[in-house]
PDB file of C-alpha atoms in Angstrom:
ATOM      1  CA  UNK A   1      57.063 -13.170 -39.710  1.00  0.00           C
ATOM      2  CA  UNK A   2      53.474 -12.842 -38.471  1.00  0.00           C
ATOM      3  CA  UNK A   3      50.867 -13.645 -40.819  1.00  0.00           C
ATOM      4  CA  UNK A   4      47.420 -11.024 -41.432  1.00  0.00           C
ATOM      5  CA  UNK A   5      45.339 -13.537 -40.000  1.00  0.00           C
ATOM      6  CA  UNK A   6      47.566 -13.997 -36.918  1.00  0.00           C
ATOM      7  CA  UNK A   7      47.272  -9.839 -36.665  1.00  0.00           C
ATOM      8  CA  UNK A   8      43.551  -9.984 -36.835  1.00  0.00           C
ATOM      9  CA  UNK A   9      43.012 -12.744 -34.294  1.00  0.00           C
ATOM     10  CA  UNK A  10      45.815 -10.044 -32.033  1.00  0.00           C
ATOM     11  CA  UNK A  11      43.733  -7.377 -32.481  1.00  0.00           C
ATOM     12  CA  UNK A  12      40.364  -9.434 -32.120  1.00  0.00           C
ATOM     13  CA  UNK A  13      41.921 -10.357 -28.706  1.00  0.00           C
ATOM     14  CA  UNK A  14      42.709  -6.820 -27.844  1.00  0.00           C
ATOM     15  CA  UNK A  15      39.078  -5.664 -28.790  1.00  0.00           C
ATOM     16  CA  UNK A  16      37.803  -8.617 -26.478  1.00  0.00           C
ATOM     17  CA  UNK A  17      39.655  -7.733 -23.650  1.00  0.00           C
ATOM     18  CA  UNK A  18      38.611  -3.973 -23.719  1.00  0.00           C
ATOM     19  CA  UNK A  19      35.391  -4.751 -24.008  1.00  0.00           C
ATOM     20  CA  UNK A  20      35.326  -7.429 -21.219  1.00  0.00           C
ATOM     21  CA  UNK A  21      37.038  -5.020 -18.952  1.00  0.00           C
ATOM     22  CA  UNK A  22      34.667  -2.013 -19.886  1.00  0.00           C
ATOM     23  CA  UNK A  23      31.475  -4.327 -19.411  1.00  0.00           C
ATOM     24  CA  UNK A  24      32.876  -5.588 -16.098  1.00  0.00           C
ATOM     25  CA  UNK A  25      33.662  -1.621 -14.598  1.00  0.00           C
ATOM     26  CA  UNK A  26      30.385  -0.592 -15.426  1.00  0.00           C
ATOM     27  CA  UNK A  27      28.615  -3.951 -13.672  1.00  0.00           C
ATOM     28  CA  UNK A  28      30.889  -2.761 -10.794  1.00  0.00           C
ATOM     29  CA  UNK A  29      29.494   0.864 -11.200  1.00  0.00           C
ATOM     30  CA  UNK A  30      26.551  -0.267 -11.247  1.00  0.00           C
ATOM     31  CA  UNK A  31      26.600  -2.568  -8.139  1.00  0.00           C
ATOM     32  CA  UNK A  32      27.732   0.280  -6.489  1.00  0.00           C
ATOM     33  CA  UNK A  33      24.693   2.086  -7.109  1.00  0.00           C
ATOM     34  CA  UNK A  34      22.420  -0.666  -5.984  1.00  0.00           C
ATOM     35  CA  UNK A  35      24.454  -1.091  -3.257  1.00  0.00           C
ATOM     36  CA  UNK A  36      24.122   2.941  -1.886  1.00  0.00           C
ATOM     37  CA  UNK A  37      20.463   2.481  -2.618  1.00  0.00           C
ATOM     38  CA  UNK A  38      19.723  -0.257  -0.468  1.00  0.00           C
ATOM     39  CA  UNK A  39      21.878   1.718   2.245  1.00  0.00           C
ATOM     40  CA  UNK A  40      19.300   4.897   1.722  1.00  0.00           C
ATOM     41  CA  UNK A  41      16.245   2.815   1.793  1.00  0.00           C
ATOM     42  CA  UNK A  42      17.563   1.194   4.970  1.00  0.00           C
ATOM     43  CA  UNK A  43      18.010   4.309   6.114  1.00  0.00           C
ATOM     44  CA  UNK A  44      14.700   5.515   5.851  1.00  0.00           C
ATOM     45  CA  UNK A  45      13.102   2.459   6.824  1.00  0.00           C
ATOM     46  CA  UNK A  46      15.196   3.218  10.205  1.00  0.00           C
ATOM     47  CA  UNK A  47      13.371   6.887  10.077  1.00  0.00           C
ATOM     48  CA  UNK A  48       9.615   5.357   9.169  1.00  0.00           C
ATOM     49  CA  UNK A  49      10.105   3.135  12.620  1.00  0.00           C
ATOM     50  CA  UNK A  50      11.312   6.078  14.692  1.00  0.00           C
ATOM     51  CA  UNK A  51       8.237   7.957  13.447  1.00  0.00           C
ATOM     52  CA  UNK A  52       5.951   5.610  14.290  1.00  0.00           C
ATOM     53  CA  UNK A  53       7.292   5.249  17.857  1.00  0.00           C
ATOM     54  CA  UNK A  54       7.019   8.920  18.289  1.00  0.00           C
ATOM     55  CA  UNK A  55       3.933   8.908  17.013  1.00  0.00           C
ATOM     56  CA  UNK A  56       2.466   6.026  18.924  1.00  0.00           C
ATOM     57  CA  UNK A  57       4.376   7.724  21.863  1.00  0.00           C
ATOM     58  CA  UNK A  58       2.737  11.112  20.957  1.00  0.00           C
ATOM     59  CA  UNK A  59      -0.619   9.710  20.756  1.00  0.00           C
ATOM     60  CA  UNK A  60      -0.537   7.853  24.138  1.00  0.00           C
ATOM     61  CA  UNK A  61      -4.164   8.318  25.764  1.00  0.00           C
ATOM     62  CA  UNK A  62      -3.059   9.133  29.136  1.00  0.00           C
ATOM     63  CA  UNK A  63      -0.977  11.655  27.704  1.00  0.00           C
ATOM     64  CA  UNK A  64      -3.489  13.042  25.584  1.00  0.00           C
ATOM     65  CA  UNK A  65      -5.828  13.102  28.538  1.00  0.00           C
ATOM     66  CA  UNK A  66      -3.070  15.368  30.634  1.00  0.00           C
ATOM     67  CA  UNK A  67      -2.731  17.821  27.910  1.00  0.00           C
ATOM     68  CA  UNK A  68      -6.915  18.059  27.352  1.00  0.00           C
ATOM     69  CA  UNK A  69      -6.664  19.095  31.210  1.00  0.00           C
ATOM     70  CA  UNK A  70      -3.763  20.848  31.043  1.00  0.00           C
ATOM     71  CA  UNK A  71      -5.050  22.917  28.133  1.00  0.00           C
ATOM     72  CA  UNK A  72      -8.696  22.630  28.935  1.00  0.00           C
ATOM     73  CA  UNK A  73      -9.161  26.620  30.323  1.00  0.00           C
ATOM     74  CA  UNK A  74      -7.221  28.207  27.124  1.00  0.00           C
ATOM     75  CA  UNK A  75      -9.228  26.013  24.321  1.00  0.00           C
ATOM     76  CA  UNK A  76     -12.224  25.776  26.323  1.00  0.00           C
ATOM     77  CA  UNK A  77     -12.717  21.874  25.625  1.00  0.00           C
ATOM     78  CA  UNK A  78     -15.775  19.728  26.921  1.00  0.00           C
ATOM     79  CA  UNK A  79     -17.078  16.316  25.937  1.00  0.00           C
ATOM     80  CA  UNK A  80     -19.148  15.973  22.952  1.00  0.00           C
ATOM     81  CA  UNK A  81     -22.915  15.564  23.161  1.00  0.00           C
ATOM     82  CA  UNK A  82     -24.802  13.748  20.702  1.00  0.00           C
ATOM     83  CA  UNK A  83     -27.092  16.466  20.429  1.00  0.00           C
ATOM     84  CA  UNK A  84     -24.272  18.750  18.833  1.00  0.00           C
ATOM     85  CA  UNK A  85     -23.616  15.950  15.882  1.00  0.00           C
ATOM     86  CA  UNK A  86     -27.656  15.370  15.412  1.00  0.00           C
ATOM     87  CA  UNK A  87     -31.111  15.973  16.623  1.00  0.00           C
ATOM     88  CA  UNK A  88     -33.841  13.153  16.403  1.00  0.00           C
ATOM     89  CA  UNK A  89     -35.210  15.139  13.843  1.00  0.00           C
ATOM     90  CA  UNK A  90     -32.895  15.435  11.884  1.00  0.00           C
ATOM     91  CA  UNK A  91     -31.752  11.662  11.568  1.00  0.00           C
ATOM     92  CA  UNK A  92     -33.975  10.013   8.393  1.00  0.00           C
ATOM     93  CA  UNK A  93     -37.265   8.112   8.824  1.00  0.00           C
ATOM     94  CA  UNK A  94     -36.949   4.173   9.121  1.00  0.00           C
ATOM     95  CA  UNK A  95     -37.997   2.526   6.346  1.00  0.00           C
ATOM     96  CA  UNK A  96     -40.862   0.491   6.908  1.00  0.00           C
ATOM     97  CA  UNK A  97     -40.911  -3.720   6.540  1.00  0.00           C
ATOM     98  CA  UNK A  98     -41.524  -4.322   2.735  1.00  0.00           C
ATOM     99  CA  UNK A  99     -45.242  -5.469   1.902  1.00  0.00           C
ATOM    100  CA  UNK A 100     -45.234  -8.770  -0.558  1.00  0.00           C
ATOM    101  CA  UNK A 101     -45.912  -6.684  -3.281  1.00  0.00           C
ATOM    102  CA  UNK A 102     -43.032  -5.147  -3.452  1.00  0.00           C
ATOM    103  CA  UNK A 103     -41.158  -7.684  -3.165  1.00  0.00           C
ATOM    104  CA  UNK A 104     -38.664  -8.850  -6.283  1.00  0.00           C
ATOM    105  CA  UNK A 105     -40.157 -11.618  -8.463  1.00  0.00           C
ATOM    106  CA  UNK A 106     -39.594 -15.170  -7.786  1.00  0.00           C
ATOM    107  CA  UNK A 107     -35.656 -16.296  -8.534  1.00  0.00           C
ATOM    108  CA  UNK A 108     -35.141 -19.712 -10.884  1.00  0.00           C
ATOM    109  CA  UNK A 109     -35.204 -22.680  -7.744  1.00  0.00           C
ATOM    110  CA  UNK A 110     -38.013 -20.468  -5.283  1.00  0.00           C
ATOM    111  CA  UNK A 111     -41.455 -21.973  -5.228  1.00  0.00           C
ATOM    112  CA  UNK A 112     -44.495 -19.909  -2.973  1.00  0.00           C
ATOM    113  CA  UNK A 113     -44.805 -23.314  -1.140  1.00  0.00           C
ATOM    114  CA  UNK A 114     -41.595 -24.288   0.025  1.00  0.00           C
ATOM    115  CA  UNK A 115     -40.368 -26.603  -2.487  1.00  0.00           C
ATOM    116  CA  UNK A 116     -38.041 -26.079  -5.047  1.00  0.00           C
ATOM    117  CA  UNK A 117     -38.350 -25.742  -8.982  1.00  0.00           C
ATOM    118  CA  UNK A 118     -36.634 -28.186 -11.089  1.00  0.00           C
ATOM    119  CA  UNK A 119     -36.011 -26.984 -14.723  1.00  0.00           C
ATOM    120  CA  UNK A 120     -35.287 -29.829 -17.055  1.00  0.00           C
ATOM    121  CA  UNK A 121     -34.203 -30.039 -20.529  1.00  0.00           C
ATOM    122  CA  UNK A 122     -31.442 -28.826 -22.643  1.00  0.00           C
ATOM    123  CA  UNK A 123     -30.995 -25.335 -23.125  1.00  0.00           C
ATOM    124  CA  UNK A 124     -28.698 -24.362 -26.536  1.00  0.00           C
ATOM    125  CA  UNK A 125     -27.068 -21.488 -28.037  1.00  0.00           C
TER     126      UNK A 125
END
């Protein structure tokens, strides 16, 4: 004859299996997942280095320099001159060498002759 505490340790057994068995379907769900993810981002990776070969194919200068010619009646293209970005007048003045007196005032360590300034003593808070 089975005992009650023999039928709780059963079903304490049963409830531990179950949940052992749910936990380890939903890691395995889970893994899936990460699994299919890491396939998609592989997959675009794939597509960001196809792009940038087309693109650095695309943007080749001696094909560039064919399609300038090629196009060069219908969009009417010519070299830029630097007089179409600015004029001499427009650019601003220089600004002149600074005079002493405008100058900053003397940092801790600069002396007028040369030599440098040695603070001594104890500073506290």
């Amino acid at each position: 004859m089975l005992r009650p505490l023999d039928l709780i340790l059963i079903l304490v057994m049963v409830a531990t299996a179950t949940v052992t068995y749910t936990i380890k379907y939903s890691v395995e769900a889970t893994y899936d997942e990460v699994r299919a993810l890491d396939d998609q981002i592989a997959l675009e990776q794939n597509n960001i280095d196809l792009l940038k070969a087309d693109e650095a194919l695309l943007t080749q200068p001696a094909r560039m320099a064919r399609l300038a010619e090629f196009f060069a009646a219908e969009l009417d293209l010519h070299p830029a001159e630097p007089e179409q970005i600015a004029t001499l007048d427009q650019l601003p003045p220089i600004k002149a060498e600074p005079v002493e007196e405008d100058l900053p005032p003397l940092m801790a360590g600069d002396a007028p002759d040369g030599t440098d300034i040695v603070i001594t003593g104890s500073v506290t808070p």
